[in-house]
Coordinates of C-alpha atoms in Angstrom, one line a residue:
X1 CA 1.7 -17.2 -22.0
X2 CA 3.6 -13.9 -22.2
X3 CA 2.4 -11.3 -24.6
X4 CA 5.6 -9.2 -24.7
X5 CA 7.1 -11.6 -27.2
X6 CA 4.2 -10.9 -29.5
X7 CA 4.5 -7.1 -29.1
X8 CA 8.1 -7.2 -30.0
X9 CA 7.4 -8.3 -33.5
X10 CA 6.0 -5.0 -34.6
X11 CA 8.1 -2.3 -36.2
X12 CA 5.3 0.2 -36.2
X13 CA 5.0 0.6 -32.4
X14 CA 4.0 4.2 -31.6
X15 CA 6.9 6.5 -30.6
X16 CA 5.1 7.4 -27.3
X17 CA 4.5 3.8 -26.4
X18 CA 5.6 2.9 -22.9
X19 CA 6.2 -0.8 -22.1
X20 CA 5.9 -0.1 -18.4
X21 CA 3.2 2.3 -17.3
X22 CA 4.5 5.2 -15.2
X23 CA 3.2 5.7 -11.8
X24 CA 1.2 9.0 -11.5
X25 CA 2.4 10.9 -8.4
X26 CA 1.1 14.4 -9.5
X27 CA -2.4 14.0 -8.1
X28 CA -3.2 14.7 -4.5
X29 CA -5.8 12.8 -2.6
X30 CA -9.2 13.8 -4.0
X31 CA -12.7 14.0 -2.4
X32 CA -13.6 10.9 -4.5
X33 CA -10.9 8.8 -2.8
X34 CA -11.8 10.3 0.6
X35 CA -15.4 9.4 -0.1
X36 CA -14.4 5.8 -1.1
X37 CA -12.6 5.4 2.3
X38 CA -15.5 6.8 4.2
X39 CA -17.8 4.5 2.4
X40 CA -15.6 1.5 3.2
X41 CA -15.5 2.5 6.8
X42 CA -19.3 2.2 7.0
X43 CA -20.6 5.4 5.5
X44 CA -20.9 9.1 6.4
X45 CA -23.3 8.5 9.4
X46 CA -20.9 6.1 11.1
X47 CA -17.9 8.3 10.5
X48 CA -19.8 11.4 11.8
X49 CA -20.8 9.4 14.9
X50 CA -17.1 8.5 15.6
X51 CA -16.2 12.2 15.1
X52 CA -18.9 13.2 17.6
X53 CA -17.5 10.8 20.1
X54 CA -14.1 12.4 19.7
X55 CA -15.6 15.9 20.3
X56 CA -17.5 14.7 23.4
X57 CA -14.5 12.9 25.0
X58 CA -12.3 16.0 24.5
X59 CA -15.0 18.3 25.7
X60 CA -15.4 16.3 28.9
X61 CA -11.6 16.4 29.4
X62 CA -11.5 20.2 29.1
X63 CA -14.6 20.5 31.2
X64 CA -12.8 18.6 34.0
X65 CA -10.0 21.3 34.0
X66 CA -12.6 24.1 34.1
X67 CA -14.5 22.5 36.9
X68 CA -11.3 22.0 39.0
X69 CA -10.5 25.7 38.5
X70 CA -14.1 26.6 39.6
X71 CA -13.6 24.5 42.8
X72 CA -10.3 26.3 43.6
X73 CA -11.9 29.7 43.1
X74 CA -15.0 28.7 45.1
X75 CA -13.1 27.4 48.1
X76 CA -10.2 29.8 48.2
X77 CA -10.3 31.5 51.6
X78 CA -8.6 34.7 50.4
X79 CA -11.2 35.4 47.8
X80 CA -14.4 34.4 49.8
X81 CA -16.4 36.2 52.5
X82 CA -16.9 33.1 54.6
X83 CA -15.8 34.8 57.9
X84 CA -18.4 36.9 59.7
X85 CA -17.1 39.8 61.8
X86 CA -17.2 38.7 65.5
X87 CA -16.6 42.2 67.0
X88 CA -19.7 44.1 68.1
X89 CA -19.1 47.4 69.8
X90 CA -21.3 47.5 72.9
X91 CA -21.0 48.9 76.4
X92 CA -23.1 46.0 77.7
X93 CA -20.9 43.0 78.7
X94 CA -23.8 40.6 78.3
X95 CA -24.4 41.8 74.8
X96 CA -20.7 41.4 74.0
X97 CA -20.7 37.8 75.2
X98 CA -24.0 37.1 73.4
X99 CA -22.5 38.6 70.2
X100 CA -19.4 36.5 70.5
X101 CA -21.4 33.3 70.8
X102 CA -23.5 34.2 67.8
X103 CA -20.4 34.9 65.7
X104 CA -18.8 31.6 66.7
X105 CA -22.1 29.8 65.8
X106 CA -22.1 31.7 62.4
X107 CA -18.5 30.6 61.7
X108 CA -19.3 26.9 62.4
X109 CA -22.3 27.0 60.2
X110 CA -20.4 28.6 57.3
X111 CA -17.5 26.1 57.7
X112 CA -20.0 23.2 57.6
X113 CA -21.7 24.6 54.6
X114 CA -18.4 25.1 52.8
X115 CA -17.3 21.5 53.5
X116 CA -20.6 20.3 52.2
X117 CA -20.2 22.3 49.0
X118 CA -16.6 21.0 48.6
X119 CA -17.7 17.4 48.8
X120 CA -20.5 18.1 46.3
X121 CA -18.2 19.8 43.9
X122 CA -15.6 17.0 44.3
X123 CA -18.2 14.4 43.6
X124 CA -19.1 16.2 40.4
X125 CA -15.5 16.3 39.5
X126 CA -15.2 12.6 40.2
X127 CA -18.3 12.0 38.0
X128 CA -16.8 14.0 35.2
X129 CA -13.7 11.8 35.5
X130 CA -15.7 8.5 35.3
X131 CA -17.7 10.0 32.3
X132 CA -14.4 10.8 30.6
X133 CA -13.1 7.2 31.0
X134 CA -16.4 5.8 29.8
X135 CA -16.4 8.0 26.6
X136 CA -12.7 7.3 26.0
X137 CA -13.5 3.5 26.0
X138 CA -16.6 4.0 23.7
X139 CA -14.6 6.2 21.4
X140 CA -11.7 3.8 21.2
X141 CA -13.7 0.8 20.4
X142 CA -15.9 2.6 17.8
X143 CA -12.9 4.1 16.1
X144 CA -11.0 0.8 15.9
X145 CA -14.0 -1.1 14.5
X146 CA -14.6 1.6 11.9
X147 CA -11.1 2.0 10.5
X148 CA -10.5 -1.8 10.5
X149 CA -13.7 -2.3 8.5
X150 CA -12.5 0.3 6.0
X151 CA -9.0 -1.2 5.5
X152 CA -10.5 -4.7 5.2
X153 CA -13.0 -3.7 2.6
X154 CA -10.5 -1.8 0.5
X155 CA -8.1 -4.7 0.7
X156 CA -10.9 -7.1 -0.5
X157 CA -11.9 -4.8 -3.3
X158 CA -8.3 -4.3 -4.5
X159 CA -7.6 -8.1 -4.4
X160 CA -10.8 -8.8 -6.3
X161 CA -10.0 -6.3 -9.0
X162 CA -6.3 -7.4 -9.3
X163 CA -7.3 -11.1 -9.7
X164 CA -9.7 -10.1 -12.5
X165 CA -7.4 -7.7 -14.3
X166 CA -6.8 -8.4 -18.0
X167 CA -3.3 -9.4 -19.1
X168 CA -2.5 -5.9 -20.4
X169 CA -2.4 -4.6 -16.8
X170 CA 0.2 -7.2 -15.7
X171 CA 2.2 -6.6 -18.9
X172 CA 2.6 -2.9 -18.1
X173 CA 2.7 -3.1 -14.3
X174 CA 5.9 -4.3 -12.5
X175 CA 5.4 -7.0 -10.0
X176 CA 7.1 -4.9 -7.3
X177 CA 4.5 -2.2 -7.7
X178 CA 1.7 -4.6 -7.1
X179 CA 3.6 -6.2 -4.1
X180 CA 4.1 -2.7 -2.7
X181 CA 0.3 -2.1 -2.8
X182 CA -0.4 -5.3 -0.9
X183 CA 2.4 -4.9 1.6
X184 CA 3.4 -1.4 2.4
X185 CA 0.1 0.4 1.5
X186 CA -2.1 -2.2 3.2
X187 CA 0.2 -2.1 6.2
X188 CA -0.4 1.7 6.3
X189 CA -4.2 1.2 6.2
X190 CA -4.2 -1.6 8.8
X191 CA -1.8 -0.1 11.4
X192 CA -0.2 3.2 10.8
X193 CA -3.0 5.3 9.3
X194 CA -5.6 4.3 12.1
X195 CA -3.0 5.2 14.8
X196 CA -2.0 8.4 13.1
X197 CA -5.6 9.3 12.4
X198 CA -6.8 8.8 16.0
X199 CA -4.0 10.9 17.4
X200 CA -4.6 13.6 14.7
X201 CA -8.3 13.9 15.4
X202 CA -7.6 14.1 19.2
X203 CA -5.0 16.7 18.6
X204 CA -7.1 18.9 16.3
X205 CA -10.2 18.8 18.6
X206 CA -8.1 19.4 21.7
X207 CA -6.2 22.3 20.0
X208 CA -9.6 23.9 19.1
X209 CA -10.8 23.5 22.7
X210 CA -7.6 25.1 24.0
X211 CA -7.9 28.1 21.6
X212 CA -11.6 28.6 22.5
X213 CA -10.7 28.4 26.2
X214 CA -7.9 31.0 25.8
X215 CA -10.3 33.4 24.1
X216 CA -12.9 32.9 26.8
X217 CA -10.3 33.6 29.6
X218 CA -8.7 36.5 27.8
X219 CA -11.1 38.0 25.2
X220 CA -9.1 41.2 24.9
X221 CA -6.3 39.4 23.0
X222 CA -8.7 37.7 20.5
X223 CA -7.4 39.8 17.6
X224 CA -3.8 39.0 18.3
X225 CA -4.7 35.3 18.6
X226 CA -6.5 35.4 15.2
X227 CA -3.6 37.1 13.4
X228 CA -1.0 34.7 14.8
X229 CA -3.3 31.8 13.9
X230 CA -3.6 33.0 10.3
X231 CA 0.2 33.2 10.0
X232 CA 0.4 29.7 11.6
X233 CA -2.1 28.3 9.1
X234 CA -0.3 29.8 6.1
X235 CA 3.1 28.5 7.1
X236 CA 1.6 25.1 7.9
X237 CA -0.3 24.9 4.5
X238 CA 2.8 25.8 2.5
X239 CA 4.9 23.2 4.4
X240 CA 2.2 20.5 4.1
X241 CA 2.0 20.7 0.3
X242 CA 5.8 20.5 0.0
X243 CA 6.3 17.6 2.4
X244 CA 3.4 15.6 0.9
X245 CA 5.1 15.7 -2.5
X246 CA 8.3 14.5 -0.8
X247 CA 6.4 11.7 0.9
X248 CA 4.9 10.6 -2.5
X249 CA 8.3 10.4 -4.0
X250 CA 9.4 8.4 -0.9
X251 CA 6.5 5.9 -1.5
X252 CA 7.0 5.5 -5.2
X253 CA 10.8 5.1 -5.0
X254 CA 10.2 2.0 -2.9
X255 CA 8.5 0.1 -5.8
X256 CA 11.5 -0.1 -8.1
X257 CA 13.6 -1.3 -5.2
X258 CA 11.1 -4.1 -4.4
X259 CA 11.0 -5.0 -8.1
X260 CA 14.7 -5.3 -8.4
X261 CA 14.9 -7.6 -5.3
X262 CA 12.0 -9.7 -6.5
X263 CA 13.4 -10.2 -10.0
X264 CA 16.9 -10.8 -8.7
X265 CA 15.7 -13.6 -6.4
X266 CA 14.1 -15.3 -9.4
X267 CA 17.3 -15.0 -11.4
X268 CA 19.8 -15.5 -8.6
X269 CA 21.4 -18.5 -10.4
X270 CA 21.9 -16.6 -13.6
X271 CA 23.4 -13.6 -11.7
X272 CA 26.1 -15.7 -10.2
X273 CA 26.6 -17.9 -13.3
X274 CA 27.3 -14.8 -15.4
X275 CA 29.1 -13.0 -12.6
X276 CA 26.7 -10.1 -12.7
X277 CA 26.3 -9.8 -8.9
X278 CA 28.3 -6.6 -8.9
X279 CA 25.9 -5.1 -11.5
X280 CA 23.0 -6.0 -9.1
X281 CA 24.8 -4.4 -6.2
X282 CA 25.3 -1.2 -8.2
X283 CA 21.7 -1.0 -9.2
X284 CA 20.5 -1.8 -5.7
X285 CA 22.8 1.0 -4.3
X286 CA 21.5 3.6 -6.7
X287 CA 17.8 2.7 -6.0
X288 CA 18.4 2.5 -2.3
X289 CA 20.3 5.9 -2.2
X290 CA 17.4 7.5 -4.2
X291 CA 14.8 6.1 -1.7
X292 CA 16.7 7.1 1.4
X293 CA 17.4 10.6 0.0
X294 CA 13.7 11.3 0.0
X295 CA 13.4 10.0 3.6
X296 CA 16.2 12.2 4.7
X297 CA 14.7 15.2 3.0
X298 CA 11.4 14.5 4.7
X299 CA 13.1 14.7 8.2
X300 CA 15.0 17.9 7.2
X301 CA 11.7 19.5 6.3
X302 CA 10.3 18.4 9.6
X303 CA 12.9 20.4 11.5
X304 CA 12.3 23.4 9.3
X305 CA 8.6 23.7 10.3
X306 CA 9.3 22.9 13.9
X307 CA 11.4 26.0 14.5
X308 CA 8.8 28.4 12.9
X309 CA 5.8 26.9 14.6
X310 CA 7.4 26.9 18.0
X311 CA 8.2 30.6 17.5
X312 CA 4.6 31.5 16.7
X313 CA 3.3 29.4 19.6
X314 CA 5.7 31.3 22.0
X315 CA 4.3 34.6 20.6
X316 CA 0.8 33.5 21.5
X317 CA 2.0 32.5 25.0
X318 CA 3.7 35.9 25.4
X319 CA 0.4 37.7 24.3
X320 CA -1.6 35.8 26.9
X321 CA 1.0 36.6 29.7
X322 CA 0.8 40.3 28.8
X323 CA -3.0 40.2 29.1
X324 CA -2.8 38.5 32.5
X325 CA -0.4 41.0 33.8
X326 CA -2.2 44.2 32.6
X327 CA -5.8 43.1 32.8
X328 CA -6.9 42.9 36.4
X329 CA -10.3 41.3 35.7
X330 CA -8.8 37.8 35.3
X331 CA -8.7 36.0 38.6
X332 CA -5.7 34.1 39.8
X333 CA -7.3 30.7 39.3
X334 CA -8.4 31.4 35.7
X335 CA -5.1 33.0 35.0
X336 CA -3.4 29.8 36.1
X337 CA -5.8 27.8 33.9
X338 CA -5.0 30.0 30.9
X339 CA -1.3 29.6 31.4
X340 CA -1.7 25.9 31.5
X341 CA -3.6 26.1 28.2
X342 CA -1.1 28.5 26.7
X343 CA 1.9 26.3 27.6
X344 CA -0.1 23.3 26.3
X345 CA -0.7 25.2 23.0
X346 CA 3.0 25.6 22.4
X347 CA 3.6 21.9 22.3
X348 CA 0.4 21.1 20.5
X349 CA 0.9 23.4 17.6
X350 CA 3.9 21.6 16.2
X351 CA 2.6 18.3 17.3
X352 CA -0.8 18.7 15.5
X353 CA 0.8 19.9 12.3
X354 CA 3.2 16.9 12.4
X355 CA 0.2 14.7 12.9
X356 CA -1.7 16.3 10.1
X357 CA 1.2 15.8 7.7
X358 CA 1.8 12.3 8.8
X359 CA -1.9 11.4 8.5
X360 CA -2.1 13.0 5.0
X361 CA 1.1 11.3 3.9
X362 CA -0.2 7.9 5.1
X363 CA -3.6 8.6 3.5
X364 CA -1.7 8.6 0.2
X365 CA -1.8 4.8 0.6
X366 CA -5.6 5.0 0.4
X367 CA -5.2 7.0 -2.8
X368 CA -2.9 4.4 -4.3
X369 CA -5.2 1.5 -3.3
X370 CA -8.2 3.4 -4.7
X371 CA -6.4 4.0 -8.0
X372 CA -6.0 0.2 -8.5
X373 CA -9.7 -0.3 -7.6
X374 CA -10.7 2.3 -10.1
X375 CA -8.3 1.0 -12.8
X376 CA -9.7 -2.5 -12.2
X377 CA -13.3 -1.2 -12.8
X378 CA -12.2 0.5 -16.0
X379 CA -10.2 -2.4 -17.4
X380 CA -12.8 -5.0 -16.6
X381 CA -15.6 -3.2 -18.6
X382 CA -15.7 -6.0 -21.1
X383 CA -16.7 -8.5 -18.5
X384 CA -20.5 -8.8 -18.6
X385 CA -23.1 -11.1 -16.9
X386 CA -24.3 -14.1 -18.9
X387 CA -27.3 -13.6 -21.1
X388 CA -30.6 -15.4 -20.5
X389 CA -30.2 -17.2 -23.8
X390 CA -27.1 -19.2 -22.8
X391 CA -27.9 -22.9 -23.0
X392 CA -26.7 -25.1 -20.1
X393 CA -25.3 -27.6 -22.7
X394 CA -23.6 -24.9 -24.8
X395 CA -20.1 -26.5 -24.3
X396 CA -21.1 -30.1 -24.8
X397 CA -20.5 -30.0 -28.6
X398 CA -17.0 -28.5 -28.5
X399 CA -17.4 -26.7 -31.8
X400 CA -15.1 -23.5 -32.0
X401 CA -15.6 -20.7 -34.6
X402 CA -13.4 -17.7 -35.1
X403 CA -15.1 -15.1 -37.3
X404 CA -13.0 -12.1 -38.5
X405 CA -11.5 -12.0 -35.1
X406 CA -9.0 -9.3 -34.3
X407 CA -7.3 -8.6 -30.9
X408 CA -4.7 -6.3 -29.5
X409 CA -3.1 -6.4 -26.1
X410 CA -3.4 -2.7 -25.4
X411 CA -5.3 0.1 -27.0
X412 CA -2.1 1.9 -28.1
X413 CA -0.7 -1.1 -29.9
X414 CA -1.4 -2.6 -33.4
X415 CA -3.6 -5.7 -33.6
X416 CA -1.9 -8.9 -32.6
X417 CA -4.4 -11.2 -34.3
X418 CA -5.8 -9.9 -37.6
X419 CA -9.1 -11.0 -39.1
X420 CA -8.8 -14.6 -38.0
X421 CA -11.3 -16.9 -39.7
X422 CA -11.0 -20.4 -38.3
X423 CA -13.3 -23.4 -37.6
X424 CA -12.5 -26.3 -35.2
X425 CA -14.9 -29.1 -35.5
X426 CA -16.2 -31.1 -32.5
X427 CA -13.6 -33.7 -31.4
X428 CA -11.0 -32.4 -33.9
X429 CA -7.4 -32.1 -32.9
X430 CA -6.0 -28.8 -34.2
X431 CA -2.2 -28.1 -34.3
X432 CA -1.0 -24.5 -34.3
X433 CA 2.5 -23.8 -35.6
X434 CA 4.5 -20.7 -36.5
X435 CA 7.6 -18.9 -35.6
X436 CA 8.0 -17.1 -32.3
X437 CA 5.8 -14.0 -32.1
X438 CA 3.5 -15.2 -34.9
X439 CA 0.4 -15.1 -32.6
X440 CA 0.1 -18.8 -31.6
X441 CA -0.3 -18.2 -27.9
X442 CA -2.5 -15.3 -28.6
X443 CA -5.2 -17.7 -30.0
X444 CA -5.3 -19.4 -26.7
X445 CA -5.5 -16.2 -24.8
X446 CA -8.4 -15.1 -27.0
X447 CA -10.3 -18.3 -26.4
X448 CA -10.1 -17.7 -22.6
X449 CA -10.9 -14.0 -23.1
X450 CA -7.7 -13.0 -21.4
X451 CA -7.8 -10.0 -23.8
X452 CA -10.9 -8.3 -25.1
X453 CA -11.5 -8.5 -28.9
X454 CA -11.0 -5.4 -31.0
X455 CA -13.4 -6.8 -33.6
X456 CA -15.0 -10.0 -34.7
X457 CA -16.3 -12.9 -32.5
X458 CA -15.4 -16.3 -31.1
X459 CA -18.3 -18.7 -30.6
X460 CA -18.4 -22.1 -29.0
X461 CA -21.3 -24.4 -29.8
X462 CA -22.9 -21.4 -31.5
X463 CA -22.6 -19.2 -28.4
X464 CA -20.7 -15.9 -28.5
X465 CA -18.2 -16.2 -25.7
X466 CA -18.5 -12.5 -24.9
X467 CA -22.1 -13.2 -23.8
X468 CA -20.8 -15.8 -21.2
X469 CA -19.4 -14.9 -17.8
X470 CA -15.7 -15.3 -17.4
X471 CA -16.2 -17.8 -14.6
X472 CA -18.5 -20.0 -16.7
X473 CA -16.2 -19.7 -19.8
X474 CA -12.9 -20.5 -18.1
X475 CA -14.3 -23.3 -15.9
X476 CA -15.4 -25.1 -19.1
X477 CA -12.1 -25.0 -20.9
X478 CA -8.9 -26.8 -19.7
X479 CA -5.4 -25.8 -20.4
X480 CA -1.9 -27.3 -19.9
X481 CA 0.5 -24.4 -20.0
X482 CA 4.2 -24.5 -21.0
X483 CA 5.3 -23.9 -17.4
X484 CA 3.4 -26.3 -15.0
X485 CA 1.7 -24.6 -12.0
X486 CA 1.5 -26.2 -8.6
X487 CA 0.5 -24.5 -5.4
X488 CA 1.7 -24.9 -1.8
X489 CA -0.5 -27.6 -0.1
X490 CA -1.1 -31.2 -0.7
X491 CA -1.3 -33.3 -3.9
X492 CA -5.0 -33.7 -3.3
X493 CA -5.5 -30.0 -3.0
X494 CA -3.6 -29.4 -6.2
X495 CA -5.6 -31.9 -8.1
X496 CA -9.0 -31.2 -6.5
X497 CA -9.0 -27.9 -4.6
X498 CA -12.8 -27.8 -4.3
X499 CA -13.2 -31.5 -3.2
X500 CA -15.5 -32.3 -6.1
X501 CA -14.0 -35.8 -6.8
X502 CA -13.6 -39.1 -4.9
X503 CA -10.3 -40.7 -4.1
X504 CA -11.0 -43.4 -6.7
X505 CA -11.4 -40.7 -9.4
X506 CA -8.2 -39.0 -8.4
X507 CA -6.2 -42.3 -8.4
X508 CA -7.7 -43.2 -11.8
X509 CA -6.5 -39.8 -13.2
X510 CA -3.0 -40.3 -11.7
X511 CA -2.9 -43.8 -13.2
X512 CA -3.8 -42.5 -16.7
X513 CA -1.0 -40.0 -16.4
X514 CA 1.6 -42.5 -15.2
X515 CA 2.0 -40.8 -11.8
X516 CA 0.2 -43.4 -9.6
X517 CA 3.4 -45.3 -8.7
X518 CA 5.2 -42.1 -7.8
X519 CA 2.5 -40.8 -5.5
X520 CA 2.0 -44.2 -3.9
X521 CA 5.7 -44.3 -3.0
X522 CA 5.2 -41.1 -1.0
X523 CA 4.6 -41.6 2.8
X524 CA 1.3 -39.7 2.9
X525 CA 0.0 -40.5 -0.6
X526 CA -2.5 -37.9 -1.8
X527 CA -1.9 -35.9 1.4
X528 CA 1.8 -35.5 0.8
X529 CA 3.0 -31.9 0.8
X530 CA 3.8 -29.9 -2.3
X531 CA 6.4 -27.2 -1.9
X532 CA 6.2 -23.7 -3.5
X533 CA 6.0 -24.1 -7.3
X534 CA 6.2 -27.9 -6.8
X535 CA 10.0 -27.8 -6.3
X536 CA 9.9 -31.3 -4.6
X537 CA 8.9 -32.7 -8.0
X538 CA 10.7 -32.8 -11.3
X539 CA 9.5 -30.6 -14.2
X540 CA 8.1 -33.7 -16.0
X541 CA 6.3 -34.9 -12.9
X542 CA 4.8 -31.4 -12.4
X543 CA 3.5 -31.4 -16.0
X544 CA 2.0 -34.9 -15.5
X545 CA 0.2 -33.7 -12.3
X546 CA -1.2 -30.8 -14.3
X547 CA -2.4 -33.3 -16.9
X548 CA -4.1 -35.3 -14.1
X549 CA -5.9 -32.2 -13.0
X550 CA -7.2 -31.6 -16.5
X551 CA -8.4 -35.3 -16.7
X552 CA -10.4 -34.8 -13.5
X553 CA -12.3 -31.8 -14.9
X554 CA -13.2 -33.7 -18.1
X555 CA -14.0 -30.6 -20.2
X556 CA -14.8 -30.9 -23.9
X557 CA -12.2 -28.4 -25.0
X558 CA -8.5 -28.7 -24.1
X559 CA -5.7 -26.2 -25.0
X560 CA -2.0 -27.3 -24.8
X561 CA 0.2 -24.3 -25.0
X562 CA 3.6 -25.8 -25.8
X563 CA 3.0 -28.2 -22.9
X564 CA 5.9 -30.4 -23.8
X565 CA 8.5 -27.9 -24.7
X566 CA 10.3 -27.9 -21.3
X567 CA 10.1 -31.6 -20.6
X568 CA 12.3 -34.6 -21.6
X569 CA 11.4 -36.9 -24.5
X570 CA 10.2 -39.7 -22.2
X571 CA 7.7 -37.3 -20.4
X572 CA 6.7 -36.0 -23.8
X573 CA 5.9 -39.5 -24.9
X574 CA 3.8 -40.2 -21.8
X575 CA 1.8 -36.9 -22.3
X576 CA 1.1 -37.8 -25.9
X577 CA 0.0 -41.3 -25.0
X578 CA -2.4 -39.9 -22.3
X579 CA -3.9 -37.4 -24.8
X580 CA -4.5 -40.1 -27.4
X581 CA -6.1 -42.5 -24.9
X582 CA -8.2 -40.1 -22.6
X583 CA -9.1 -37.2 -24.8
X584 CA -10.5 -38.9 -27.9
X585 CA -13.9 -37.1 -27.6
X586 CA -12.4 -33.7 -26.9
X587 CA -11.7 -30.8 -29.1
X588 CA -8.0 -30.1 -28.7
X589 CA -5.9 -27.1 -29.7
X590 CA -2.2 -27.8 -29.6
X591 CA 0.1 -24.8 -29.7
X592 CA 3.3 -26.5 -30.9
X593 CA 7.0 -25.8 -30.2
X594 CA 8.0 -29.3 -31.3
X595 CA 6.4 -30.0 -34.7
X596 CA 6.4 -33.7 -34.1
X597 CA 3.7 -33.2 -31.5
X598 CA 1.2 -32.0 -34.1
X599 CA 2.1 -34.1 -37.1
X600 CA -0.7 -36.6 -36.2
X601 CA -3.3 -33.9 -35.7
X602 CA -6.5 -33.8 -37.8
X603 CA -5.6 -30.4 -39.1
X604 CA -2.8 -27.8 -38.6
X605 CA -2.7 -24.1 -39.2
X606 CA 0.4 -21.9 -39.7
X607 CA 0.4 -18.5 -38.1
X608 CA 2.5 -15.6 -39.3
X609 CA 2.3 -11.9 -38.2
X610 CA -1.1 -12.6 -36.5
X611 CA -2.7 -14.2 -39.5
X612 CA -3.6 -17.7 -40.5
X613 CA -1.4 -18.1 -43.7
X614 CA -2.0 -21.8 -44.2
X615 CA -4.1 -24.7 -43.0
X616 CA -4.6 -28.3 -43.9
X617 CA -3.9 -31.9 -43.0
X618 CA -0.3 -32.4 -41.8
X619 CA 0.7 -35.3 -44.1
X620 CA -0.7 -33.5 -47.1
X621 CA 1.2 -30.3 -46.4
X622 CA 4.4 -32.2 -45.9
X623 CA 4.1 -33.5 -49.4
X624 CA 4.1 -30.0 -50.8
X625 CA 7.5 -28.5 -50.9
X626 CA 6.2 -25.0 -51.2
X627 CA 3.9 -25.2 -48.1
X628 CA 4.8 -23.2 -45.0
X629 CA 4.5 -26.3 -42.8
X630 CA 7.0 -28.2 -45.0
X631 CA 9.5 -25.3 -44.7
X632 CA 9.1 -25.2 -40.9
X633 CA 9.6 -29.0 -40.8
X634 CA 12.8 -28.8 -42.9
X635 CA 14.1 -25.9 -40.8
X636 CA 13.6 -28.1 -37.8
X637 CA 15.6 -30.9 -39.3
X638 CA 18.5 -28.5 -40.1
X639 CA 18.5 -27.3 -36.5

C-alpha cells in the first residue's frame, strides 16, 4: 500500500519538500554516539577495565626491554669491578704466595656470585615474559567479548527500530541506504572496527611508552621532543579532519550505487524489454566513478601525511642521536635501548596516525547506526503502551468509528485524509471506491496505525486505537493486500508461523480457499518448500494462500486492499465465494479496484481528495444518475 501515489495528488506541495530525505554527512561523531557505543559494549566500567588491560600489557612489554638492558649493564665485564687486584708488593715470598691464593679465591667467589645474579635476573626476565603472555591473552579475550557485545546490541537496537518505523520513513529513505546500514556498516562494527580499534589502542599506548622512555633516557632533549610532538599533533589533526570528510563521502556514495543495483534487479525484465540497459550502464558508471574517486582521494591523502610524519620522526631520532654523542652520562646499554626506541618511534608515528584515522573513519559506521536508532526513537513517539482500561473483548464486536479523522504521511505535507466521519457497523461489509490517489488505501493504513493521526480518532468497539499497543491492534485485524506476500520456508510456516493451529485446522482453511488439492498434489504436502516471494506458485495461488492465512486467524475485522486487482477472473470468483461463505460474521472493508467486487456490499463510500464525498447502498446509488458511484460505474463500462 504505497503512499507516494497519494502524495502526488497535491498541487500545494511545499517548494522545499524533498521526496527522498538527504543523508546528513556534515556532523562528526559526537560524544553522545560514543557514549551509546560504550554503553552497548557493557558500560564505562567495563571499557575502562579493558583499557587498563591494554596499559598493563604494554607496560609489561616495555618493562621487559628495560630489564634486559639492566641485565646487560649489570653483567658487562668492561663496566664492572668484578676482578680483584692479585698483585701485592712484598719482599716475603711466602706472603706473595699467600696473597696470590687469596686473590684466586676472591675471583672464584665473585664469578660464582655473578653467575648466581645472572640466573636470578634471567629468571625475572622469563617471569616477565610469562606475565606478558598471560596479560596478552586476558586482554585479547576481554576486548573481543566487549566489542562483539557492542556490535550485537547496536544491530539488535537498529533492527528493532527499523521494523517498527512508520511508513513515512520508508517512503523517504531509499532501500539501498537501509541495506548499506545492515551490510557495510554492521560489517564495520563486527569485523573491521574491532580489529582497527585494538591495533590503534596498542599503538597509542606503546607510542606513549616509547616517548616516556626516550625522555627518561635523555631528559636533556625533552624540550626538543615536546616541540616536535606539538608540530606532529597539529599536522595530524589537520590531516585527520580532512581525511574523515573524504571517508564520509566514500561511505555515503556507496548507498546510491546499492540502490541502483537493487532497483535494477527488480526491474531487470523491463530494462531489457525497453532496451534501457545502456542507460543503466551509464548510471552505474557515473555512480561507480564517483564512489571510486573518493577512495582514490583517500589513498592520495594517505601518502601526503606519510611523507611529513616520517620527516618529523627522523628529526626526533636525530635529536636523540645528538644527545647520545655529546652527553656522556648515558651508558652504552641505555644508549642502545634509546636508539631502539627512537627507531621504533619513526615507524610508529605514521602507523599510529594511520590507525587513528582508520579507526575514526570506521567509527563513522557507529554514528550512522546510532542515527537510525535515534530517528527510530523519535518517529515512534506515537506508539504507547496499552491503557489499563482496555477490555480483553474490545475487538469482539467489530464496530469501527472514524470521528473527524485527519492524517498526513509526513509533517511537511498536507493532510491525506481530511475530517473523515465514518461508521462501520458490526458484521457490515463496506466497499470503498474512488479514483487513484483519492485516499482509499490511506483508510486501511489509518486503521492499522501505520501513520499517526494529525487530528481526530478511530475507535473499535468503543476503544480508541491510539490507546492500544501496535502489537495488540495489528494482531487483531487481518488484511489481504494487493500483492500477496509469502516468505521463504514451508507452506506450514507461511500459514502458521507460530505453530498455533493443528494440521486439521490448516487443511480446513486450505479447503475453504480451494487450495487443498493443489497442496495435496505436492510431494511433501504442508512441508513443501516455498521459494522467495512464493515464485513457485502462481499469483492467484499466492493470493489464495494469503486468504487461508487470514481464515486461520479468524479475526473479527478484515481489510481487502484491492486484493483481486492482480489476479484472473477465476481466482477473483474463488476469493469472493470464500469471503461470502467464511466471513459472514466479520466486519469487512473492501478497497476496490474492480467495482463489481463491491456491488454486493452492504454499503459503499466514494473517496475524493481525502474526503468521503458519498455513501450509501450500492444498488440505490446505481439508480441515481447524478451519484458519484454511478459515474464511476459508467466510466468502468466505457473502459
